[in-house]
mmCIF file of C-alpha atoms and ligand atoms in Angstrom:
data_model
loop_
_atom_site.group_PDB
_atom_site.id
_atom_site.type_symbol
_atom_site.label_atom_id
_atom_site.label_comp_id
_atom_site.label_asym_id
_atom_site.label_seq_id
_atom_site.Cartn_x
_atom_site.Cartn_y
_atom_site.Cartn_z
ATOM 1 C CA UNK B 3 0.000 0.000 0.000
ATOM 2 C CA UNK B 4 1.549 3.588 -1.022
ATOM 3 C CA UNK B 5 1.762 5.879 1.581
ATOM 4 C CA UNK B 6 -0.902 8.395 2.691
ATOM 5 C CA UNK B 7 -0.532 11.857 1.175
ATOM 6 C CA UNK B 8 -1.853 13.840 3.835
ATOM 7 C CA UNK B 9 -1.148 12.540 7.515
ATOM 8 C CA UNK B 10 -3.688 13.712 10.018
ATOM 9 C CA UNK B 11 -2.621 13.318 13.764
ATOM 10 C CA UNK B 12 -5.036 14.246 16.703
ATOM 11 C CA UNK B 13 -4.325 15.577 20.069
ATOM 12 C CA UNK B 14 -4.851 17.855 22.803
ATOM 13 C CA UNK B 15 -7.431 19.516 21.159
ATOM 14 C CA UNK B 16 -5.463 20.014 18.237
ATOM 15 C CA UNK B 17 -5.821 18.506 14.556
ATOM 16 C CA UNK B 18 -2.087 18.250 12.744
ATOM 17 C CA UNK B 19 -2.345 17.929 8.927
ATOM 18 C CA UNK B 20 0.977 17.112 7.440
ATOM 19 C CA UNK B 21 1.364 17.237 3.225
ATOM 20 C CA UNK B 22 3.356 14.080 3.048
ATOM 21 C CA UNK B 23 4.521 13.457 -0.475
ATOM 22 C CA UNK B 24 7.981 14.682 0.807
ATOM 23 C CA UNK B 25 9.970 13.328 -2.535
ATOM 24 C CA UNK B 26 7.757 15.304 -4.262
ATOM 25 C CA UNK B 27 8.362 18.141 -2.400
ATOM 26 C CA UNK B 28 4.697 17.691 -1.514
ATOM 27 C CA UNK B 29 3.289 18.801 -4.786
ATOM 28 C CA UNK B 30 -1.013 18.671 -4.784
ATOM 29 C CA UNK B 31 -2.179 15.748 -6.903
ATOM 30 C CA UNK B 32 -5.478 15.051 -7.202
ATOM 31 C CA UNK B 33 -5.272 11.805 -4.865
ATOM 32 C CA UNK B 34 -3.495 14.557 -2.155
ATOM 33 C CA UNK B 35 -6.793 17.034 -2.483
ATOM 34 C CA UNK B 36 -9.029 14.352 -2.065
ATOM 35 C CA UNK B 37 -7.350 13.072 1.369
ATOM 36 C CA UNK B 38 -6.579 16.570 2.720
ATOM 37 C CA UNK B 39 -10.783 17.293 1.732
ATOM 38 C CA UNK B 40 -11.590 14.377 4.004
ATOM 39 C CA UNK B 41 -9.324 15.469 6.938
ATOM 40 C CA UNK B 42 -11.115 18.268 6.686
ATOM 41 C CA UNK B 43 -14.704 16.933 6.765
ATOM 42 C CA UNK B 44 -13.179 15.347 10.002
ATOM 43 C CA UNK B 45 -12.127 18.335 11.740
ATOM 44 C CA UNK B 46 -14.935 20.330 11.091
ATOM 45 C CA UNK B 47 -17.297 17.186 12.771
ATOM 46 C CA UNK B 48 -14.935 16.720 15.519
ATOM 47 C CA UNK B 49 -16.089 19.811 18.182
ATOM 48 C CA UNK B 50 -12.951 18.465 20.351
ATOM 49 C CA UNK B 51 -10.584 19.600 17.777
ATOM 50 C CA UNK B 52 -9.885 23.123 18.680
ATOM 51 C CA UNK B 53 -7.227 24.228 16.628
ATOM 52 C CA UNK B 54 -5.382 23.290 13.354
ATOM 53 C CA UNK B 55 -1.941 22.834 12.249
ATOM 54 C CA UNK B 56 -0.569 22.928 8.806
ATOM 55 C CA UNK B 57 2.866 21.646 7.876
ATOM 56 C CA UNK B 58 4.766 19.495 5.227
ATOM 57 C CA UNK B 59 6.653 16.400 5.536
ATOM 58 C CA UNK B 60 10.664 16.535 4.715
ATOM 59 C CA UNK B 61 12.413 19.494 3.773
ATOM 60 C CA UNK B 62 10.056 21.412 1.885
ATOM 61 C CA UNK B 63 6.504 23.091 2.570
ATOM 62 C CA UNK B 64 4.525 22.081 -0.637
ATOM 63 C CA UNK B 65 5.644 23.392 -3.974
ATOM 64 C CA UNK B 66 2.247 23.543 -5.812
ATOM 65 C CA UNK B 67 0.199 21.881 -8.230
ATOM 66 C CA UNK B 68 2.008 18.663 -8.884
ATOM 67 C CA UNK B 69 3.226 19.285 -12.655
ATOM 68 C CA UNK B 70 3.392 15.510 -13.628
ATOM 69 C CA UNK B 71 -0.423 14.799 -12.317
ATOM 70 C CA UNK B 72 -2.492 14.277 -15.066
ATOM 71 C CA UNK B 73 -4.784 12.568 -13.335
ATOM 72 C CA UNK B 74 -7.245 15.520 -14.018
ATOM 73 C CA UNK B 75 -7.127 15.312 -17.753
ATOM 74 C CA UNK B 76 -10.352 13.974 -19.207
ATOM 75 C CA UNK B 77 -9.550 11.888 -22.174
ATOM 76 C CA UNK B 78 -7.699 13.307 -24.766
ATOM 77 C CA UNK B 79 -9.099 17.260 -24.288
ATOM 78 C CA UNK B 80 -6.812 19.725 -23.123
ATOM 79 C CA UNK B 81 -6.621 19.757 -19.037
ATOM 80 C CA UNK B 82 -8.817 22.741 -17.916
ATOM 81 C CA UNK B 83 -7.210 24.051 -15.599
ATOM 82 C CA UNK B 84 -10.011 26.785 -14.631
ATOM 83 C CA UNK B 85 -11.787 23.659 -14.451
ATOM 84 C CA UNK B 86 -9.241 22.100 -11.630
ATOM 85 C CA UNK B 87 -9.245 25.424 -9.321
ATOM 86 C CA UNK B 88 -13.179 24.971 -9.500
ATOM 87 C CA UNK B 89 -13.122 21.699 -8.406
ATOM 88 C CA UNK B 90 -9.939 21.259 -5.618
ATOM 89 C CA UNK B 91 -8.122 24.297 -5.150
ATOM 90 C CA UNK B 92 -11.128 27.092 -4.626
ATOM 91 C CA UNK B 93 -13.237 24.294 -2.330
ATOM 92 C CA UNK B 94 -9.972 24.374 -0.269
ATOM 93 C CA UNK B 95 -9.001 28.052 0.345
ATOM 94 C CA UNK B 96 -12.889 28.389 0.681
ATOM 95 C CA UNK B 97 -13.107 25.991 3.256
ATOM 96 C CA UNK B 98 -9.630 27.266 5.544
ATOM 97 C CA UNK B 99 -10.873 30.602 5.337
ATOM 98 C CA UNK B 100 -14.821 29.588 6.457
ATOM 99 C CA UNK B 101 -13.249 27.271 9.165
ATOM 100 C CA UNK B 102 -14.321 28.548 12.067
ATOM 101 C CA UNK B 103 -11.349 27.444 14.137
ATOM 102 C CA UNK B 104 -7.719 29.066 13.630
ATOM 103 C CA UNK B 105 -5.349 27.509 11.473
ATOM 104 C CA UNK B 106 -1.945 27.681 12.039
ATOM 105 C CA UNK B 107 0.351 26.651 9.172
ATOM 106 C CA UNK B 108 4.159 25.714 9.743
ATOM 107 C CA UNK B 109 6.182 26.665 6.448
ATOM 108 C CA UNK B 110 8.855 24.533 7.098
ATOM 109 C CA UNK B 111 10.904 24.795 4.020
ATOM 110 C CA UNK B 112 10.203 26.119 0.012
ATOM 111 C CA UNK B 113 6.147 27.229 -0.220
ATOM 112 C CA UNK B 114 5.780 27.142 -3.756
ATOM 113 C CA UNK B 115 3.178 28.452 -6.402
ATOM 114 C CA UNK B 116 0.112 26.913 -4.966
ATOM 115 C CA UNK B 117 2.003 26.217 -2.076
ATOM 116 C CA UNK B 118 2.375 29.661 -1.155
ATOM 117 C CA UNK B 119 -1.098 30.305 -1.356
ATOM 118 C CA UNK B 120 -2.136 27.684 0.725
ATOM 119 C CA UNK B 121 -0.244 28.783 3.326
ATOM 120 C CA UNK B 122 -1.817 32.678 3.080
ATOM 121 C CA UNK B 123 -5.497 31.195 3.673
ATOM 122 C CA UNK B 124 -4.184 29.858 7.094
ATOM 123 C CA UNK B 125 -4.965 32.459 10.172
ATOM 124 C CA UNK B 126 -1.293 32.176 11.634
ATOM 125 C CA UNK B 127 1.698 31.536 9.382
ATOM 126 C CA UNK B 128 5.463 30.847 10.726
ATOM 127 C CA UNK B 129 8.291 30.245 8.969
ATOM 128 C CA UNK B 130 11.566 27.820 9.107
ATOM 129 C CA UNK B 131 14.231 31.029 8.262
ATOM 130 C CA UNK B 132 15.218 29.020 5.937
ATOM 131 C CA UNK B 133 12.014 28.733 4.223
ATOM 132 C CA UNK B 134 11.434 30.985 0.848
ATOM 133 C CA UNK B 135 8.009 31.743 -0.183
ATOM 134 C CA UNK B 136 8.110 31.576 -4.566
ATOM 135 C CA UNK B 137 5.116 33.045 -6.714
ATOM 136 C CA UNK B 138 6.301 30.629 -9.191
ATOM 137 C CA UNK B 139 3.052 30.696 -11.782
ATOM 138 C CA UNK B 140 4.600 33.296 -14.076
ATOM 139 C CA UNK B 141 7.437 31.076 -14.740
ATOM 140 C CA UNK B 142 4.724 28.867 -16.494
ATOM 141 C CA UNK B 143 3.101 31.593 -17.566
ATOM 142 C CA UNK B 144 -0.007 30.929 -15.483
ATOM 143 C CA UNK B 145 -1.892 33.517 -13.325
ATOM 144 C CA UNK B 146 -1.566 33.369 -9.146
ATOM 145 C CA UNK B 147 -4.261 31.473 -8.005
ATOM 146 C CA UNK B 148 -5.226 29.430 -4.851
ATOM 147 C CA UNK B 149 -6.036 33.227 -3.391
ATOM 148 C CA UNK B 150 -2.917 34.433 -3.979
ATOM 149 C CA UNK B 151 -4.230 37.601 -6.302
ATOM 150 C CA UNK B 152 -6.616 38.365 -3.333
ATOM 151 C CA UNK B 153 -4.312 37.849 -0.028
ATOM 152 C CA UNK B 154 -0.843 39.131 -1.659
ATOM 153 C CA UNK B 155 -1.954 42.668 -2.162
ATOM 154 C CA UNK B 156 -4.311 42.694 1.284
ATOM 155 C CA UNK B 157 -1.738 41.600 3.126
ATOM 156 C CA UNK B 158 1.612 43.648 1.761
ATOM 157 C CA UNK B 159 0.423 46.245 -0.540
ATOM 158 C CA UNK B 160 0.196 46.336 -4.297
ATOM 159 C CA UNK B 161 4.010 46.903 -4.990
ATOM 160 C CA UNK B 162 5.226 44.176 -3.111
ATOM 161 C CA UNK B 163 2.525 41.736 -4.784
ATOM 162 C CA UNK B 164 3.188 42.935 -8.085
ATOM 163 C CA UNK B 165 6.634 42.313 -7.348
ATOM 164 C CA UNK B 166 6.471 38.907 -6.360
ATOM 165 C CA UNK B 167 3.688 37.878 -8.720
ATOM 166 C CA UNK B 168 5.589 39.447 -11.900
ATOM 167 C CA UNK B 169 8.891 38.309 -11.029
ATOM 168 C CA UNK B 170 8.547 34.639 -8.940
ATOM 169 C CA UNK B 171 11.809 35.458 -6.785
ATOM 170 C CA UNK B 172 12.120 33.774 -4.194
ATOM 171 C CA UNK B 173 11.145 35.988 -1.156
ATOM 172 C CA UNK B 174 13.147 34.857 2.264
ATOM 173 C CA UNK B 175 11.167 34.287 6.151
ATOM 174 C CA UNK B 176 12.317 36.625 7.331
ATOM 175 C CA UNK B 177 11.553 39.549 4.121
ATOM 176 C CA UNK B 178 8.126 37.702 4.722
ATOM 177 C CA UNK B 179 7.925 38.503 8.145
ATOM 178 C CA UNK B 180 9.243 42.635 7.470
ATOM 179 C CA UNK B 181 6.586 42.537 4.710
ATOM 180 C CA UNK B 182 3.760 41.287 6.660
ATOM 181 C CA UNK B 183 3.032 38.224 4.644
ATOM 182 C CA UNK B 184 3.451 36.023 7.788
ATOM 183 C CA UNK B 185 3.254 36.384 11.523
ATOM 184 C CA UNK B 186 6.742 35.029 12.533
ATOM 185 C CA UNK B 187 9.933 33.870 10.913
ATOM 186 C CA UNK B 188 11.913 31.703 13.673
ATOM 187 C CA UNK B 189 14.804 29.814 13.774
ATOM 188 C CA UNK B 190 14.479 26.389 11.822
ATOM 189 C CA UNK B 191 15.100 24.062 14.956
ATOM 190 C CA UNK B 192 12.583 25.792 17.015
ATOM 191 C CA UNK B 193 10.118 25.742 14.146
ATOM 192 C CA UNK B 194 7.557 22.900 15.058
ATOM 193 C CA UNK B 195 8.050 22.993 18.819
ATOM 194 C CA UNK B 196 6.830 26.757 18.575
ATOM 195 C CA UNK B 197 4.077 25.873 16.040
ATOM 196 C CA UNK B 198 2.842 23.553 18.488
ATOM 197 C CA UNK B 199 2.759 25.370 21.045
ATOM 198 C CA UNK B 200 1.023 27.856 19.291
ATOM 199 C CA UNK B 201 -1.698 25.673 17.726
ATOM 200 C CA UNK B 202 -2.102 24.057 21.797
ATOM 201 C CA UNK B 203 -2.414 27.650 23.026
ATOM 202 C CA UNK B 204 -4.757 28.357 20.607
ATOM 203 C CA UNK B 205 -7.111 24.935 21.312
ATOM 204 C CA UNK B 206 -7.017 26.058 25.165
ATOM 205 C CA UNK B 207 -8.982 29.464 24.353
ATOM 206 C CA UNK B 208 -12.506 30.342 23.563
ATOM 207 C CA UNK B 209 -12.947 28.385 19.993
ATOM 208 C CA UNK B 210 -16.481 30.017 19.077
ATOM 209 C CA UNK B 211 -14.977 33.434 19.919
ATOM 210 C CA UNK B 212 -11.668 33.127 18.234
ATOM 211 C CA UNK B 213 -13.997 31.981 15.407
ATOM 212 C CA UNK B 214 -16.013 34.657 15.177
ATOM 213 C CA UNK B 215 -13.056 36.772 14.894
ATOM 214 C CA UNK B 216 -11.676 35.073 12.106
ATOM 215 C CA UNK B 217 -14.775 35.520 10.355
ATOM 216 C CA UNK B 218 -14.727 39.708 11.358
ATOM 217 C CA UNK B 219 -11.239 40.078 10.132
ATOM 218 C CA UNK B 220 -12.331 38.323 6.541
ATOM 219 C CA UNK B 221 -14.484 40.007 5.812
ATOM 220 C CA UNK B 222 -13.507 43.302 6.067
ATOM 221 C CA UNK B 223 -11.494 43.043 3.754
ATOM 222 C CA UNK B 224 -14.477 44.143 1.330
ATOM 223 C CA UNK B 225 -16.327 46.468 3.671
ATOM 224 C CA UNK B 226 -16.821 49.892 4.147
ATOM 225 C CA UNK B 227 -16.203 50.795 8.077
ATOM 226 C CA UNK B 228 -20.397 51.148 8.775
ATOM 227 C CA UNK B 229 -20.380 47.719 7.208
ATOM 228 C CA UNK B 230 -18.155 46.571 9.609
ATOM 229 C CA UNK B 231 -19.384 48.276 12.528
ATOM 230 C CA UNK B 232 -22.419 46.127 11.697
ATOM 231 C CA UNK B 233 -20.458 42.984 11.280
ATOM 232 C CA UNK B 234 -18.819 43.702 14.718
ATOM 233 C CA UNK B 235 -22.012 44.560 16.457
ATOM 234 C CA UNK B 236 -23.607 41.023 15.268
ATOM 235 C CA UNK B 237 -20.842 38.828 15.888
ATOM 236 C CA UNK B 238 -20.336 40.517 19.209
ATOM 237 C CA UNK B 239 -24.536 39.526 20.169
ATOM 238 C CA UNK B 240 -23.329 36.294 19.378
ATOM 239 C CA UNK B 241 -19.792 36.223 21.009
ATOM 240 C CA UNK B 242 -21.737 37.459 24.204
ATOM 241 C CA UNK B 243 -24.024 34.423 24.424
ATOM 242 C CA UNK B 244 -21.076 31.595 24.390
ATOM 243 C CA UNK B 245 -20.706 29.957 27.990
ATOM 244 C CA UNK B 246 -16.969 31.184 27.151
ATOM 245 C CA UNK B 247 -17.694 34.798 27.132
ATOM 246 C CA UNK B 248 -19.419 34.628 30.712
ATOM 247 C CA UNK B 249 -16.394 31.989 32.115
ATOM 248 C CA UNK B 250 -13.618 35.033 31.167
ATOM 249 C CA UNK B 251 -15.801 37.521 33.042
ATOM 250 C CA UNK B 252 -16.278 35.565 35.875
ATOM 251 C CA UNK B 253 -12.046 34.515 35.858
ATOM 252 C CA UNK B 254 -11.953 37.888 35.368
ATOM 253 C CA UNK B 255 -13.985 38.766 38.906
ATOM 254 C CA UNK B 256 -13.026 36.285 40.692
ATOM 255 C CA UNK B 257 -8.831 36.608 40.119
ATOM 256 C CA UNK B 258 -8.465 33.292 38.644
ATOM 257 C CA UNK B 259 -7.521 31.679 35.484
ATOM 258 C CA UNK B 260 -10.040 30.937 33.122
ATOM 259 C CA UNK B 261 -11.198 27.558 31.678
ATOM 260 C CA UNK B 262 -12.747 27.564 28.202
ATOM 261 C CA UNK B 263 -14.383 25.051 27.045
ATOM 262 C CA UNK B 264 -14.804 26.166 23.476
ATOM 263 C CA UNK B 265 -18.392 26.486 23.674
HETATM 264 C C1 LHQ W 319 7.851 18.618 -8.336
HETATM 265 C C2 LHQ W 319 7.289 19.888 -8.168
HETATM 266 C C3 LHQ W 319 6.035 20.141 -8.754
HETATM 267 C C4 LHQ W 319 6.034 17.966 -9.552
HETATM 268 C C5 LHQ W 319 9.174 19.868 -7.178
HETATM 269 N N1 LHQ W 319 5.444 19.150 -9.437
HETATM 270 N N2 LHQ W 319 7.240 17.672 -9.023
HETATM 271 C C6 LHQ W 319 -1.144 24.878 -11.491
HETATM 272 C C7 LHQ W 319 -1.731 24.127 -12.534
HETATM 273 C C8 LHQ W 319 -3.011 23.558 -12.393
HETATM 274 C C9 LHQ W 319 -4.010 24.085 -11.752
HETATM 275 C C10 LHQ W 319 -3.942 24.663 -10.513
HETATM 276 O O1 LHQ W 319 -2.966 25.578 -10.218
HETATM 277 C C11 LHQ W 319 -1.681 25.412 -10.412
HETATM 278 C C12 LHQ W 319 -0.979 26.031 -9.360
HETATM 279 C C13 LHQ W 319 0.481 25.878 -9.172
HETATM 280 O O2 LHQ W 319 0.849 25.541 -8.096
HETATM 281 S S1 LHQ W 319 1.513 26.250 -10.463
HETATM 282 C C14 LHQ W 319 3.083 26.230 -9.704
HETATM 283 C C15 LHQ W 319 3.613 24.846 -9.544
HETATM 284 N N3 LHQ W 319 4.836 24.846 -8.843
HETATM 285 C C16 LHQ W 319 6.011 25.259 -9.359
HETATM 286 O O3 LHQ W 319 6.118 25.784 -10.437
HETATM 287 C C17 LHQ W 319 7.235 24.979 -8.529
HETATM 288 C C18 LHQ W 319 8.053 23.889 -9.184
HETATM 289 N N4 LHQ W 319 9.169 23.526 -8.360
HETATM 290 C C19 LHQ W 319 10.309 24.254 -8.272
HETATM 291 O O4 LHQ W 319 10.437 25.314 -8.855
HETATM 292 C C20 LHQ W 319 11.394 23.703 -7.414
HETATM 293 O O5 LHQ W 319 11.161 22.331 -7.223
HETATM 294 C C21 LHQ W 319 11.488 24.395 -6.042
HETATM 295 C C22 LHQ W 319 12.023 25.826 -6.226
HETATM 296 C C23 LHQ W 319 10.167 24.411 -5.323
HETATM 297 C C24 LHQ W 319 12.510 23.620 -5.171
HETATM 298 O O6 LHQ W 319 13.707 23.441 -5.894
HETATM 299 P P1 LHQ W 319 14.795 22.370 -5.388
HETATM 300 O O7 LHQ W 319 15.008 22.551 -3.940
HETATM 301 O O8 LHQ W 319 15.971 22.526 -6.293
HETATM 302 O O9 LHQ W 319 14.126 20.935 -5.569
HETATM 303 P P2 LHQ W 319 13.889 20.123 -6.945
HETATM 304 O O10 LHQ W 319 13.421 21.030 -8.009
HETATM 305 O O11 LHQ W 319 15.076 19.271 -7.209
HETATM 306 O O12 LHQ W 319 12.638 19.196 -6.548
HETATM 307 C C25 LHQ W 319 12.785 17.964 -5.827
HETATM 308 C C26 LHQ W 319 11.862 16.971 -6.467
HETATM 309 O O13 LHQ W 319 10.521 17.437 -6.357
HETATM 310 C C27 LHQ W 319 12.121 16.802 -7.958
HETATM 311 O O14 LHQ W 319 11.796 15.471 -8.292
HETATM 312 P P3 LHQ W 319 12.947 14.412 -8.692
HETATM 313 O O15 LHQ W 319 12.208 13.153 -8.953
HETATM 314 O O16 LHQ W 319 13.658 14.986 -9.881
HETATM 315 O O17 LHQ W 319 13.847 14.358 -7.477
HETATM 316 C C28 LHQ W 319 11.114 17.722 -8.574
HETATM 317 O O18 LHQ W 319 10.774 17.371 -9.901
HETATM 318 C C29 LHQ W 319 9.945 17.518 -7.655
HETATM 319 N N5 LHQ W 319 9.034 18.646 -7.706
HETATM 320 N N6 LHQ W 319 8.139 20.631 -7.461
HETATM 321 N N7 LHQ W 319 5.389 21.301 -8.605
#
């Protein structure tokens, strides 16, 4: 039996999806979507799982769209590729953004082309120092995609996005970090023990709140401010009914440390 492409390991409230076609770099193929779609469907039954991580196996992140998978071809017809971002990659970044649960993804080597990407619809991205992040589509003379057009220029300005998009350079942790594309850059050796942490930190707080968040921060990223007043005034009715919201205020009162249960 070949080995699983995505490895999905469970604990402490906290759901670790590793891209394991390391020979490969771990390029997408079609048979990699299709595992990493049914972790998913996992974590988003499992209420226990609290937080995610996102990392790759070996000594690279992912580096895109596997170029040798032709699995998606339909007979002898050109492959479509509009037609294979409809079907695997848009489903994906749709569903890491909608997640209502933060994602932290560990770029533990080369992010490349679709790789990148991926790692941009997570909520908290650190980087190995040695880790490059590579725009690589115009080298194939193919368009950003996987949300890159939409998160490069959100997150460090039209220039820079231009700049990586037009020119696929590779683009160091730590110019990532400067830039804003990612939260951290840390040293390589410390890389997974501090994602971990991170992602266990995270599954400890209130889930439905940190959630809710998430979803706030989206989506103002196409809203005027009274839009968003709005967005924050409903999300905050709802943040203010969670048994969470009333165990903070009470830790709060009573000098102790909170316990949330994520509800
Ligand atoms: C690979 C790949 C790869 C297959 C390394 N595929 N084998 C596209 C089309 C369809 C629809 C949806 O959207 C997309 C989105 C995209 O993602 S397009 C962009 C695809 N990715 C790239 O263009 C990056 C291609 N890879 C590279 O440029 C290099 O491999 C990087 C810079 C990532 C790393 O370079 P090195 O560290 O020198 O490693 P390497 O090139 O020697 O790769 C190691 C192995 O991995 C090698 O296999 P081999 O059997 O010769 O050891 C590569 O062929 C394989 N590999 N990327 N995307």
């Amino acid at each position: 039996m070949s080995e699983p492409a995505i490895l999905l390991h469970i604990a402490e409230g906290v759901a670790t999806v590793t891209l394991n076609r390391p020979s490969k770099l771990n390029a997408f193929t079609a048979a990699m979507h299709a595992e990493l779609e049914h972790a998913l469907d996992r974590i988003e039954l499992d209420r226990a799982i609290r937080a995610v991580l996102l990392t790759g196996a070996g000594r690279a992140f992912c580096a895109g769209q596997d170029l040798t998978d032709r699995a998606m071809a339909e007979g002898d017809l050109p492959l479509d590729l509009g037609d294979t971002l409809e079907r695997l990659y848009n489903p994906l970044v749709k569903r890491l953004y909608r997640l209502e649960r933060p994602v932290v993804c560990a770029v533990n080597g080369v992010a490349a082309g679709a790789g990148v990407n991926l790692a941009l619809a997570c909520d908290i991205v650190l980087a190995a120092r040695s880790a490059t992040f590579i725009e690589a589509f115009c080298r194939l003379g193919l368009v950003p995609d996987a949300g890159g057009t939409f998160a490069l220029p959100r997150l460090i300005g039209r220039a820079r996005a231009m700049g990586m998009a037009l020119l696929g350079e590779p683009v160091g942790a730590e110019q990532a970090e400067a830039w804003g594309l990612i939260w951290r850059c840390v040293d390589d050796a410390d890389l997974m023990a501090e994602a971990s942490a991170l992602a266990r930190h995270l599954a400890t707080q209130p889930t439905r709140g940190l959630g809710l968040i998430k979803r706030a921060i989206l989506a103002s990223a196409h809203h005027t401010l009274d839009q968003q007043l709005e967005v924050e005034r409903d999300l905050q009715r709802e943040a203010g009914r969670t048994e969470d919201y009333h165990e903070g205020v009470a830790a709060f009162l009573e000098k102790r440390q909170p316990h949330f249960r994520g509800r």
